[in-house]
mmCIF file of C-alpha atoms and ligand atoms in Angstrom:
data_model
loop_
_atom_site.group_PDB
_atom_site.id
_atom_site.type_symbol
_atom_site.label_atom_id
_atom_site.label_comp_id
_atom_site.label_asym_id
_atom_site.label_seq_id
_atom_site.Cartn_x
_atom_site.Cartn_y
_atom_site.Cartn_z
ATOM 1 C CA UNK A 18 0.000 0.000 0.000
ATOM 2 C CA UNK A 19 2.452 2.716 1.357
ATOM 3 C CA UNK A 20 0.846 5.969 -0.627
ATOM 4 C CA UNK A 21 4.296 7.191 0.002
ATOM 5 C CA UNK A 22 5.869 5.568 -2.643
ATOM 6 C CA UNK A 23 3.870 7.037 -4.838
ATOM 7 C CA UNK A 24 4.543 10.757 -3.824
ATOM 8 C CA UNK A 25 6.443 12.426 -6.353
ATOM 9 C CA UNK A 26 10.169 12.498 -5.389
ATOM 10 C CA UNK A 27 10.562 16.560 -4.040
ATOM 11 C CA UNK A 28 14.106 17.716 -4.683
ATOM 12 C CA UNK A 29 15.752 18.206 -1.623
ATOM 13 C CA UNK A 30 15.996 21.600 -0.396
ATOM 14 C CA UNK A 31 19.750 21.555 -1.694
ATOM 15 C CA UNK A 32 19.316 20.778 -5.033
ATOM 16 C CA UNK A 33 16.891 23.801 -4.981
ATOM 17 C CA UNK A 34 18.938 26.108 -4.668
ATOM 18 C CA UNK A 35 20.958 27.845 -7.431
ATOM 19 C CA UNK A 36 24.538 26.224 -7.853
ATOM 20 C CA UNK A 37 26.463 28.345 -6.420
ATOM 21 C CA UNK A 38 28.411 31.227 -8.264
ATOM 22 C CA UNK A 39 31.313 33.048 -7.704
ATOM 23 C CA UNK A 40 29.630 36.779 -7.939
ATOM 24 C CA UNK A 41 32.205 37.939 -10.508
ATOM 25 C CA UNK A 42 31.740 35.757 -13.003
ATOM 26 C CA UNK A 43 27.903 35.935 -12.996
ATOM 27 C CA UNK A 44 28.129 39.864 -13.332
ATOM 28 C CA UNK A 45 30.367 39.246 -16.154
ATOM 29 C CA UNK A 46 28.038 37.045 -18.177
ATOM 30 C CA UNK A 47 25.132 38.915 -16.781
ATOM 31 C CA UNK A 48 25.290 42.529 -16.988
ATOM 32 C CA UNK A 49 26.581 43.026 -21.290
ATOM 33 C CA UNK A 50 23.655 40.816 -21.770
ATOM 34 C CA UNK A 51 21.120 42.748 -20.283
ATOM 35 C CA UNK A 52 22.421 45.884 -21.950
ATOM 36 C CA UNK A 53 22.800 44.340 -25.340
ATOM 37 C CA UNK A 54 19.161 43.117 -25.362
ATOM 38 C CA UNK A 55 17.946 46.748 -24.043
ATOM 39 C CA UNK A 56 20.101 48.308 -26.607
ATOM 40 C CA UNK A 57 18.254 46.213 -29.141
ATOM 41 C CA UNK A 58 14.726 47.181 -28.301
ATOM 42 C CA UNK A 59 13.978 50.430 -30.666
ATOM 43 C CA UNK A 60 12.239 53.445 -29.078
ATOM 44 C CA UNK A 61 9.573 56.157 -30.195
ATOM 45 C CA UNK A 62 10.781 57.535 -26.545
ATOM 46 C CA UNK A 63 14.738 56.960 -26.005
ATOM 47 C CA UNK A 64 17.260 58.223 -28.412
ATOM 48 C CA UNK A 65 20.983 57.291 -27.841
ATOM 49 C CA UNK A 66 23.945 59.105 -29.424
ATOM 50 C CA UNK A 67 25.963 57.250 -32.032
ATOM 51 C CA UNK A 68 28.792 57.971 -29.848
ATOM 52 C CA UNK A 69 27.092 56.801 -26.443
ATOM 53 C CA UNK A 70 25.472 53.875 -28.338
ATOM 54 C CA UNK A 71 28.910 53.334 -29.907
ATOM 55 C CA UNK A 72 30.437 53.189 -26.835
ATOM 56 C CA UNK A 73 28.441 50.861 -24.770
ATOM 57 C CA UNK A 74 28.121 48.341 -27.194
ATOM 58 C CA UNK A 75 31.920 47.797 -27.135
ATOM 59 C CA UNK A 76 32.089 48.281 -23.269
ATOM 60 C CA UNK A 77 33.960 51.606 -22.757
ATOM 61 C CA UNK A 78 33.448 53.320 -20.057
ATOM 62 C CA UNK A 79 30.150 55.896 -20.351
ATOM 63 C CA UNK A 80 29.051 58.158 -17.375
ATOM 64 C CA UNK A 81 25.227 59.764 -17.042
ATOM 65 C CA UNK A 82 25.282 63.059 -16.382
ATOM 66 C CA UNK A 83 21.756 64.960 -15.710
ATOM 67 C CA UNK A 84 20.174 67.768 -16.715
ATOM 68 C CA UNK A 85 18.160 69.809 -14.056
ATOM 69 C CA UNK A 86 21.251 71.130 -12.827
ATOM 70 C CA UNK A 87 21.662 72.795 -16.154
ATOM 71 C CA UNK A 88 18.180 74.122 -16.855
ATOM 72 C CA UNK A 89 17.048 74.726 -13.288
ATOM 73 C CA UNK A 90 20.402 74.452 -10.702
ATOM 74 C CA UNK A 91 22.753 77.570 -12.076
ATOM 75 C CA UNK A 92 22.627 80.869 -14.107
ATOM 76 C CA UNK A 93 23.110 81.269 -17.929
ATOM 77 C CA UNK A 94 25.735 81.492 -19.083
ATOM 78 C CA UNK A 95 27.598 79.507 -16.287
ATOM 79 C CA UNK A 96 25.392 76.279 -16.300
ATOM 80 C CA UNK A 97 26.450 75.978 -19.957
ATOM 81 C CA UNK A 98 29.758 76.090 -19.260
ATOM 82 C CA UNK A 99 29.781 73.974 -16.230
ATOM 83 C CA UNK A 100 27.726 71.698 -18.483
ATOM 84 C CA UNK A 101 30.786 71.448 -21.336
ATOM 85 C CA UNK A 102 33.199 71.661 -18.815
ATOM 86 C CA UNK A 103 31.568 68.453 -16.756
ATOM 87 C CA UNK A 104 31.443 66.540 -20.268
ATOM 88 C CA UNK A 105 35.702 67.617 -20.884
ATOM 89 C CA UNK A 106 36.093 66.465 -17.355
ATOM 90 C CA UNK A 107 34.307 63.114 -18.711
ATOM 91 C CA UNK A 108 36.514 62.520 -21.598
ATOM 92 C CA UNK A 109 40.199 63.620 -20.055
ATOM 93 C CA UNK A 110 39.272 60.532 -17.359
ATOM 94 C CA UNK A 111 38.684 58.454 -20.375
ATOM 95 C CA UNK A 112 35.308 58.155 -20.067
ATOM 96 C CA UNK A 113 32.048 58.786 -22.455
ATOM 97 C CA UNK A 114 29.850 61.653 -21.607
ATOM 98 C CA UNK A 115 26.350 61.121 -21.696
ATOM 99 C CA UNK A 116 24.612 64.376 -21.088
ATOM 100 C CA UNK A 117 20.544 62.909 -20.744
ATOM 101 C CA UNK A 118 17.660 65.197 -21.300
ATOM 102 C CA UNK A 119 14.335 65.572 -22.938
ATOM 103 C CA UNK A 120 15.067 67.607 -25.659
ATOM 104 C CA UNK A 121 11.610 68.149 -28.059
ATOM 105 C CA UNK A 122 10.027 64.996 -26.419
ATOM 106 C CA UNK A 123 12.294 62.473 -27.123
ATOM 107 C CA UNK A 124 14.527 61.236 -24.269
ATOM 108 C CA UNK A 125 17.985 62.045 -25.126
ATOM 109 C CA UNK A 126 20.916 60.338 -23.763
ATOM 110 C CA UNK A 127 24.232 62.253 -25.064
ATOM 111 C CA UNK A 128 23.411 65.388 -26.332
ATOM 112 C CA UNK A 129 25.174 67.537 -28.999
ATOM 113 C CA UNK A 130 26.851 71.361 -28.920
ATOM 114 C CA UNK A 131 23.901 73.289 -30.183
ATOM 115 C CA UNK A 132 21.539 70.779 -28.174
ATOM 116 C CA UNK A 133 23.199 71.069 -24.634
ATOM 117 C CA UNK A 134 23.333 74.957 -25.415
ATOM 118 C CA UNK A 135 19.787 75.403 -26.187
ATOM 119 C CA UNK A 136 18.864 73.374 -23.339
ATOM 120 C CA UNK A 137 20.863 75.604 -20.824
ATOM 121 C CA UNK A 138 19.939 79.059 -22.773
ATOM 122 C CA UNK A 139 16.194 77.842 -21.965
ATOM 123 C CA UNK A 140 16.976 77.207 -18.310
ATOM 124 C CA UNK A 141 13.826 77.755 -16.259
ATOM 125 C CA UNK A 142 11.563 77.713 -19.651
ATOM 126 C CA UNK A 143 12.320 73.811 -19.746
ATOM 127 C CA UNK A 144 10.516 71.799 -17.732
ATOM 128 C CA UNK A 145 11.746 69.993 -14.314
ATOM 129 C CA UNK A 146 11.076 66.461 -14.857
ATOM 130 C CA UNK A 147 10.981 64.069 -12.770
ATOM 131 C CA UNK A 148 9.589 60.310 -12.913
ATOM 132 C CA UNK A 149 6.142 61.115 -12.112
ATOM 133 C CA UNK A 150 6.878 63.442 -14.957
ATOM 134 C CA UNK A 151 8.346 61.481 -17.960
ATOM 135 C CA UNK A 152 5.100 60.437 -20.037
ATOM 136 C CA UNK A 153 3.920 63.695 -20.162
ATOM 137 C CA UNK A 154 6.516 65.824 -21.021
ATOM 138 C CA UNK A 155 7.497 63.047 -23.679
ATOM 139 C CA UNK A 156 3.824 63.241 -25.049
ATOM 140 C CA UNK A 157 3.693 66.647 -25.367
ATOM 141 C CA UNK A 158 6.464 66.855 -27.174
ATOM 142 C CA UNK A 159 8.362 69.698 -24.152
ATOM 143 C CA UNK A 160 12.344 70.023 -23.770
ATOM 144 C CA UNK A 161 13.166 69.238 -19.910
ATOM 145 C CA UNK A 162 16.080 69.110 -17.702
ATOM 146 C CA UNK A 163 15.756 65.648 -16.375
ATOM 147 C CA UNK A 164 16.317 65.269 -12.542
ATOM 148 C CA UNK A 165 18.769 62.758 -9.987
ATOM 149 C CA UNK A 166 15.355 60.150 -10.645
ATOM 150 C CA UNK A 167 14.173 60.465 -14.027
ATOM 151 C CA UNK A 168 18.173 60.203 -15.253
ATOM 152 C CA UNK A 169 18.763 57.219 -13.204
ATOM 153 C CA UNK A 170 15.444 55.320 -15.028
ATOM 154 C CA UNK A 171 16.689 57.065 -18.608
ATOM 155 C CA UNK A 172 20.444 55.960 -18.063
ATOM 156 C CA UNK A 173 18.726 52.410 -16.566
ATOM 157 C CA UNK A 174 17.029 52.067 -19.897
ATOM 158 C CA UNK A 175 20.231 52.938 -21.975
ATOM 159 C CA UNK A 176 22.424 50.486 -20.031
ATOM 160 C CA UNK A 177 24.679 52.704 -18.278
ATOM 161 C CA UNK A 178 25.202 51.794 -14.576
ATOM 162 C CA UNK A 179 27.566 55.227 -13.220
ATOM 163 C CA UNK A 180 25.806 58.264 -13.216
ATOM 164 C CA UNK A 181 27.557 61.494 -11.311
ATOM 165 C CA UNK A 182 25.457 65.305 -10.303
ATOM 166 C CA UNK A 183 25.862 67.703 -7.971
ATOM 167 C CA UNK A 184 23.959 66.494 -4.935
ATOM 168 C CA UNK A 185 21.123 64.332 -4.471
ATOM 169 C CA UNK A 186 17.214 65.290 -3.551
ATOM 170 C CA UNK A 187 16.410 64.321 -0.247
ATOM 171 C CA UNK A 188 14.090 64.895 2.780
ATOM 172 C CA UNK A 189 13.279 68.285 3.213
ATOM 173 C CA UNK A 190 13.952 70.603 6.608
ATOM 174 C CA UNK A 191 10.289 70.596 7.806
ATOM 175 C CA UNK A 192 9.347 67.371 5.937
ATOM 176 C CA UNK A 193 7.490 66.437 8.932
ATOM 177 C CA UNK A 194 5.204 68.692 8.049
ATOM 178 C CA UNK A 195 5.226 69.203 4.206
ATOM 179 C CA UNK A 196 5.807 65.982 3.294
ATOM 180 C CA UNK A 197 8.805 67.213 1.169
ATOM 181 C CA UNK A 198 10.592 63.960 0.637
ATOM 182 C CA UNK A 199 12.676 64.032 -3.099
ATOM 183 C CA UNK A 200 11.310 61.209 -5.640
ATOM 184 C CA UNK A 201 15.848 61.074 -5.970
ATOM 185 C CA UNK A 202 15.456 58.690 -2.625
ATOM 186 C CA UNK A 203 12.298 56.454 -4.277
ATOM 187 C CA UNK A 204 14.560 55.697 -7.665
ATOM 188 C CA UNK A 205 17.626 55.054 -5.377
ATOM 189 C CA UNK A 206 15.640 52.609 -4.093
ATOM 190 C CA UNK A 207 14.308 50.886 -6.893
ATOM 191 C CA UNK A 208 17.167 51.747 -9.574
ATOM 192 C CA UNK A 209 20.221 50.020 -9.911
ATOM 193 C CA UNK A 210 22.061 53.013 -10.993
ATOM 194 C CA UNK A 211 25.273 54.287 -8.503
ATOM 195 C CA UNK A 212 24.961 58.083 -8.358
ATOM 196 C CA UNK A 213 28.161 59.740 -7.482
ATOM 197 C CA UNK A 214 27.479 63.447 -5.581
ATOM 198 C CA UNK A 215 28.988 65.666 -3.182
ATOM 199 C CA UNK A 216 26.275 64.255 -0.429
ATOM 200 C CA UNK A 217 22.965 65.529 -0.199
ATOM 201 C CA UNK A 218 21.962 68.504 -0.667
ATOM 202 C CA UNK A 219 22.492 71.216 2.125
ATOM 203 C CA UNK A 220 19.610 72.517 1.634
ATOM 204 C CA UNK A 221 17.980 69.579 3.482
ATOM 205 C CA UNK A 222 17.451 67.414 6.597
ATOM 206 C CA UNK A 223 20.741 65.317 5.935
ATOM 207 C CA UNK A 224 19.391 63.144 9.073
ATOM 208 C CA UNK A 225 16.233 62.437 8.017
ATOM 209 C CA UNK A 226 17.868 61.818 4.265
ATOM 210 C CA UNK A 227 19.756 59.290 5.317
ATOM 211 C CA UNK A 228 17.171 57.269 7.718
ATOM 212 C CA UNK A 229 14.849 57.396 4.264
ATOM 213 C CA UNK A 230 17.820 55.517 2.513
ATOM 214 C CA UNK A 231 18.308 53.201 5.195
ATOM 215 C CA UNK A 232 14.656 52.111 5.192
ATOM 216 C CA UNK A 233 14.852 51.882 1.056
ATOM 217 C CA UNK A 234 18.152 49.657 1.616
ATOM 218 C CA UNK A 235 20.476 52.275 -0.210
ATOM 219 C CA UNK A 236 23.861 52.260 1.114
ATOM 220 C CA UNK A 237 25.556 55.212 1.202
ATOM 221 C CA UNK A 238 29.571 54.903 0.744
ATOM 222 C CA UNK A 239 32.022 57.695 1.190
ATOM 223 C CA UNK A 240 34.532 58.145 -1.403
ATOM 224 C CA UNK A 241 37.833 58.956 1.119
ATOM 225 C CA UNK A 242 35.555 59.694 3.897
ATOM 226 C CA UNK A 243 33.953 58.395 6.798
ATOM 227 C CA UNK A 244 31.646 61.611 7.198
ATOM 228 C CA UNK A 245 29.088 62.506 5.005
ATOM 229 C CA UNK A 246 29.814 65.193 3.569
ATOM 230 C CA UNK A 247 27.272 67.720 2.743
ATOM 231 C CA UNK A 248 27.352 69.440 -0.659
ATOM 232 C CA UNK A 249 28.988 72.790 -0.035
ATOM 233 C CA UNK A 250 31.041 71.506 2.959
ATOM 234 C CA UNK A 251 32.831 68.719 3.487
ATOM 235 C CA UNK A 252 31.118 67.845 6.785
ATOM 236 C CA UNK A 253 27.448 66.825 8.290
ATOM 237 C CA UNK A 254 28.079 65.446 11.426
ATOM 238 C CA UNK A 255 27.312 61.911 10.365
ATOM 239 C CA UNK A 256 29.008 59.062 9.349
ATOM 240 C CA UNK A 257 28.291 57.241 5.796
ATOM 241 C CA UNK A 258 27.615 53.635 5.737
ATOM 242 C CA UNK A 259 30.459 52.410 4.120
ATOM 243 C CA UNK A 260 34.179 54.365 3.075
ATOM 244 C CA UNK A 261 35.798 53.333 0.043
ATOM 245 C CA UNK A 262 39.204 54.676 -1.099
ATOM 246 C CA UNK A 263 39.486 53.523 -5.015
ATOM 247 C CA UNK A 264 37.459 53.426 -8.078
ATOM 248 C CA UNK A 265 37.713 50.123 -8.344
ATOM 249 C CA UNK A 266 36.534 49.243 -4.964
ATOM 250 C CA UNK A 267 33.305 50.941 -5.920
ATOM 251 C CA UNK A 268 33.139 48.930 -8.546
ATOM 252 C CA UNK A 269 33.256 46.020 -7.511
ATOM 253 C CA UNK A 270 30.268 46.925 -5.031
ATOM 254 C CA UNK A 271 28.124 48.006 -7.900
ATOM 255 C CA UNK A 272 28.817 44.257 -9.523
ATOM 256 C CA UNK A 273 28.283 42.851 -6.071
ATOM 257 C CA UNK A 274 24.707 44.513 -5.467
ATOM 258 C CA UNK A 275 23.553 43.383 -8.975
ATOM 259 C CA UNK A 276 25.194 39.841 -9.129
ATOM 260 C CA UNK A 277 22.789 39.402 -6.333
ATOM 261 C CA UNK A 278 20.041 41.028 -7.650
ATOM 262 C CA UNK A 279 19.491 43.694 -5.573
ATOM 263 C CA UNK A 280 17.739 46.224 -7.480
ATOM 264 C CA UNK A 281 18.347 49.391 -5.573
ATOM 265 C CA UNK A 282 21.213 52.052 -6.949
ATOM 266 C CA UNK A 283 23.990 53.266 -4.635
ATOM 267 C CA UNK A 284 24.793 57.078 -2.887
ATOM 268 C CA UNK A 285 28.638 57.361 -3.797
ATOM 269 C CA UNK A 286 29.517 60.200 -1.659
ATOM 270 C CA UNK A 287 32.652 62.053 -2.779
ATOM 271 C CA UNK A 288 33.067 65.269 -0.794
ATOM 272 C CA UNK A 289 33.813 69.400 -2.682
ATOM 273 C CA UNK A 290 37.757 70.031 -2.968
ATOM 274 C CA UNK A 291 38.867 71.524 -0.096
ATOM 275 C CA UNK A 292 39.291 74.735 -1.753
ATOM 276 C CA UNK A 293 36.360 75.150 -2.754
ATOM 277 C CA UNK A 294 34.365 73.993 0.430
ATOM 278 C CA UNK A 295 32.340 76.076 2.453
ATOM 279 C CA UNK A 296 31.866 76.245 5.964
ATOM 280 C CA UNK A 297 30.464 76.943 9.500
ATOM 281 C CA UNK A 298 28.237 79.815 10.082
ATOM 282 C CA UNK A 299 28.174 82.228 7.554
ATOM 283 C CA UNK A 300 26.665 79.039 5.316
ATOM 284 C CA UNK A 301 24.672 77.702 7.509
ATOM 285 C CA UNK A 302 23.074 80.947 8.095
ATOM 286 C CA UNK A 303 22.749 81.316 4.345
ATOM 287 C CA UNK A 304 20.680 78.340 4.176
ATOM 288 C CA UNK A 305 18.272 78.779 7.261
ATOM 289 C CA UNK A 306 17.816 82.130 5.755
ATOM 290 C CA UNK A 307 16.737 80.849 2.201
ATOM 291 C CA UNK A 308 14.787 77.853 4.136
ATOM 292 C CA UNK A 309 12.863 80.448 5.914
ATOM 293 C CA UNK A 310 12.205 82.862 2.855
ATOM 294 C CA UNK A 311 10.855 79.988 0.596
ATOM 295 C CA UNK A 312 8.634 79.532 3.503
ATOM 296 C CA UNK A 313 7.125 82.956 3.966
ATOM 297 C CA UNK A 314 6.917 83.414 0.328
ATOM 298 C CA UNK A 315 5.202 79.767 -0.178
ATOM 299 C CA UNK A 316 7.706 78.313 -2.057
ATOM 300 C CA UNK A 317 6.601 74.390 -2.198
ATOM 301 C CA UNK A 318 7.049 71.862 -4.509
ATOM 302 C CA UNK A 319 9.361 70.960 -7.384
ATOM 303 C CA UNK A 320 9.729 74.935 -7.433
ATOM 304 C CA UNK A 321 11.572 74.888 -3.994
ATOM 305 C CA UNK A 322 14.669 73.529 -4.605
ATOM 306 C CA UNK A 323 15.780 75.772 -7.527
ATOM 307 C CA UNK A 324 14.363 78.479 -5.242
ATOM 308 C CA UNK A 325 16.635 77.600 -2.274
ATOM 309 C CA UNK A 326 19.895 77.355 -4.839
ATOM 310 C CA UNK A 327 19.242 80.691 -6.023
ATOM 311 C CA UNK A 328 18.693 82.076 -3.060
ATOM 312 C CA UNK A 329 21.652 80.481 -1.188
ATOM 313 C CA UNK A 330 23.594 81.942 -3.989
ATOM 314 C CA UNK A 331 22.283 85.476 -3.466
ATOM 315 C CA UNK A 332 23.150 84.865 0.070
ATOM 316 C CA UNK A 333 27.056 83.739 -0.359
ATOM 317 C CA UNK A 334 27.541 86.399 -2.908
ATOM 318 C CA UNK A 335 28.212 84.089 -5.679
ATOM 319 C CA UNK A 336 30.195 81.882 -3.259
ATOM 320 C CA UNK A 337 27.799 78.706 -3.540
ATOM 321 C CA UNK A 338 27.807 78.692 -7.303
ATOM 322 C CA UNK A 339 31.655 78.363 -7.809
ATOM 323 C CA UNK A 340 31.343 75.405 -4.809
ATOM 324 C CA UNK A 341 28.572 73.291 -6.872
ATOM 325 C CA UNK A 342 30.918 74.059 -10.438
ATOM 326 C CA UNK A 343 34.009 72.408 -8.253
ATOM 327 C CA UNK A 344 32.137 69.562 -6.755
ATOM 328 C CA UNK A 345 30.817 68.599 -9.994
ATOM 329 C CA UNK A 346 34.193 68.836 -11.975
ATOM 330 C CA UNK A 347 34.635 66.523 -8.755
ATOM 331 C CA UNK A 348 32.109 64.746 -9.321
ATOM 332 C CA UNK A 349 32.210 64.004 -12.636
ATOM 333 C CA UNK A 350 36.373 62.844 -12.518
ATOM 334 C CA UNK A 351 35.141 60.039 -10.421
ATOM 335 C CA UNK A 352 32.002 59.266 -11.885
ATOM 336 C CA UNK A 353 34.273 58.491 -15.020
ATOM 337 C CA UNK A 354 37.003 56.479 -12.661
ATOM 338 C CA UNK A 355 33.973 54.706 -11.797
ATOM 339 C CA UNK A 356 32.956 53.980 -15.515
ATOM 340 C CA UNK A 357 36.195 52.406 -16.269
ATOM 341 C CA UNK A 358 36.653 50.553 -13.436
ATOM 342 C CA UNK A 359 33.421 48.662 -13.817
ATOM 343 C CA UNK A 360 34.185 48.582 -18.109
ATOM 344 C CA UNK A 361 37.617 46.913 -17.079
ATOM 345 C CA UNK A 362 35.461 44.108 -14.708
ATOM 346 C CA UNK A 363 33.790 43.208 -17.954
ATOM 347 C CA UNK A 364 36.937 42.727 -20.012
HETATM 348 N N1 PSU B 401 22.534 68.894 -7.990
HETATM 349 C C1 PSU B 401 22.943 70.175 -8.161
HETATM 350 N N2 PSU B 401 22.012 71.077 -8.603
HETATM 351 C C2 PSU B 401 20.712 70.707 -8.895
HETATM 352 C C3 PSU B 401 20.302 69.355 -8.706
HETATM 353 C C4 PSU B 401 21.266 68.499 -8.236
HETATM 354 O O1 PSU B 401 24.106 70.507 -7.929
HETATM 355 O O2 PSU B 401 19.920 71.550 -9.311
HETATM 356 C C5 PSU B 401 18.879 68.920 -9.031
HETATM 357 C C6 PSU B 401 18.861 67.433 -9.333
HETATM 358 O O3 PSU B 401 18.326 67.280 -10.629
HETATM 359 C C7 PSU B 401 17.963 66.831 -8.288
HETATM 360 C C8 PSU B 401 17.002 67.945 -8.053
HETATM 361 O O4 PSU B 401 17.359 65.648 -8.727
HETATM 362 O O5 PSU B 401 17.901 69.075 -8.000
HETATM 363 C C9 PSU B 401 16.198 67.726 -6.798
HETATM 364 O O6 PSU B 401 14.967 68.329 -6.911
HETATM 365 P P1 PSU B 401 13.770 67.957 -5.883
HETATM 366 O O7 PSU B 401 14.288 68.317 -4.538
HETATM 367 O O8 PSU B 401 12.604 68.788 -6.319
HETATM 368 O O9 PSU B 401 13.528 66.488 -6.068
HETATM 369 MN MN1 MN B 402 10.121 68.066 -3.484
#
């Protein structure tokens, strides 16, 4: 009798399980797979350059660069120039630029001369878009600077995994009340796209940022640093997650998190030069002073944070602007370190 015989062998829970992998050598067959079949799939919506497209397909090193910071984060004429001068920076660390935008509602990833100067001569005429943005301002056809999250999902979709900005979105001071929490922490979450900055913005609740990214499982990892730094200064008062000290090292996280399928992106926190750092009182004042204006003038939104920029820069006479041009020449240097080190994993 014994109906047990007659029970379908089960597998035992060993044999389940995946064989085992070293995590190198799956991200190596892995990862130029998934890009090739994404670079396959054509696109009413995403346009590469031939260079960018060019580039990936034969695995050198390409870093995403965004767009808000051109359109709605500095002044004409010196948000095109930071803009050519982040893209140089790019390509003297040996590294592809890819400049992403919506440019006459196509998603553009790489932009040309006349393309990247229009886009910063329209500054605050373009649209701010962010992923709750992206189908309509690509339906109606609009040129945008593309934020922190909508460049993350844009350079996602092209296949490039090193992106590098300014300084992230995060929890706003007062978010307790407003609700002012960046959609930058949501695609960190949900993204796997490493986003080199100089920390989050200063502008913000740099506490409450980071106990958002904890809950989303982002790690944040400090480039040289324990301390987190903070956009215009090199300190916060808290301590990132993890400190890394090589482009390589970083790397070889980024291959880590996606050989085991984690699908969240990564805060690479690399903090301003030195030089170009500022400081103590006179900046914090700066800031609680802009925080407070945007309030009495009802500043909310996707409006505030351009607001608080220009105001900090009215504030610093000027001072804040040259800090955000050196943190994202910064920036950008190691985004591009980045970019090779993780093209040279693949070789
Ligand atoms: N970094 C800068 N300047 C900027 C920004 C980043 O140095 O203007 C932009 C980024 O595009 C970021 C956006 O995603 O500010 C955050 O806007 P919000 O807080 O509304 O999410
Ligand atoms: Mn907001």
């Amino acid at each position: 009798m014994g109906f047990c015989h007659e029970l379908p062998r089960l597998p035992s829970p060993v044999s389940r399980l995946p064989s085992p992998v070293t995590l190198s050598t799956q991200s190596r067959h892995h990862i130029p797979r998934m890009i090739r079949v994404r670079m396959k799939e054509p696109s009413k919506y995403l346009l590469l350059s031939d260079e960018v497209r060019d580039a990936l397909a034969a695995n050198q090193p390409v870093l995403a660069l965004e767009s808000t910071i051109i359109t709605h984060g500095m002044p004409w004429p010196r948000n095109l120039e930071t803009a050519q001068m982040a893209e140089r920076t790019v390509r003297a660390a040996g590294a592809v630029p890819a400049t992403i935008a919506i440019v006459g509602g196509k998603a553009r990833v790489g932009l040309n001369e006349a393309e990247l100067e229009q886009l910063a001569q329209a500054g605050q005429e373009a649209r701010k878009c962010s992923r709750r943005d992206l189908a309509a301002v690509l339906n109606s056809g609009a040129t945008a600077g593309t934020t922190v999250a909508a460049t993350m999902i844009l350079a996602h979709l092209a296949g490039i995994r090193v992106f590098a900005t300014g300084g992230i979105g995060g929890v706003h001071r007062g978010a307790a009340e407003t609700l002012d929490i960046s959609a930058d922490l949501q695609e960190l979450g949900r993204t796997p796209v490493a986003v080199v900055c100089a920390g989050p913005k200063a502008i913000l609740d740099i506490g409450l940022t980071l106990e958002y990214l904890e809950t989303l499982g982002v790690p944040v990892v400090g480039y040289r640093t324990d301390e987190l730094p903070a956009f215009y200064s090199r300190t916060s008062g808290f301590a990132v997650d993890y400190r890394v000290d090589s482009p390589s090292e970083i790397a070889e996280l980024i291959d880590t998190q996606a050989a085991l399928g984690l699908r969240n992106g990564m805060v690479i926190a690399n903090p301003v030069p030195a030089a170009a750092a500022l400081e103590g009182k006179v900046m914090e004042d700066a800031i609680s002073g802009a925080v407070a204006a945007a309030e009495r003038a009802g500043i909310t939104g996707k409006a505030l944070t351009p607001w608080l920029l220009q105001r900090v820069e009215e504030l610093t006479g000027g001072a804040s602007l040259e800090a955000n041009i050196a943190l994202m020449m910064n920036n950008a240097r190691l985004g591009a370190e980045i970019a090779g080190a993780l093209a040279a994993r693949q070789e």
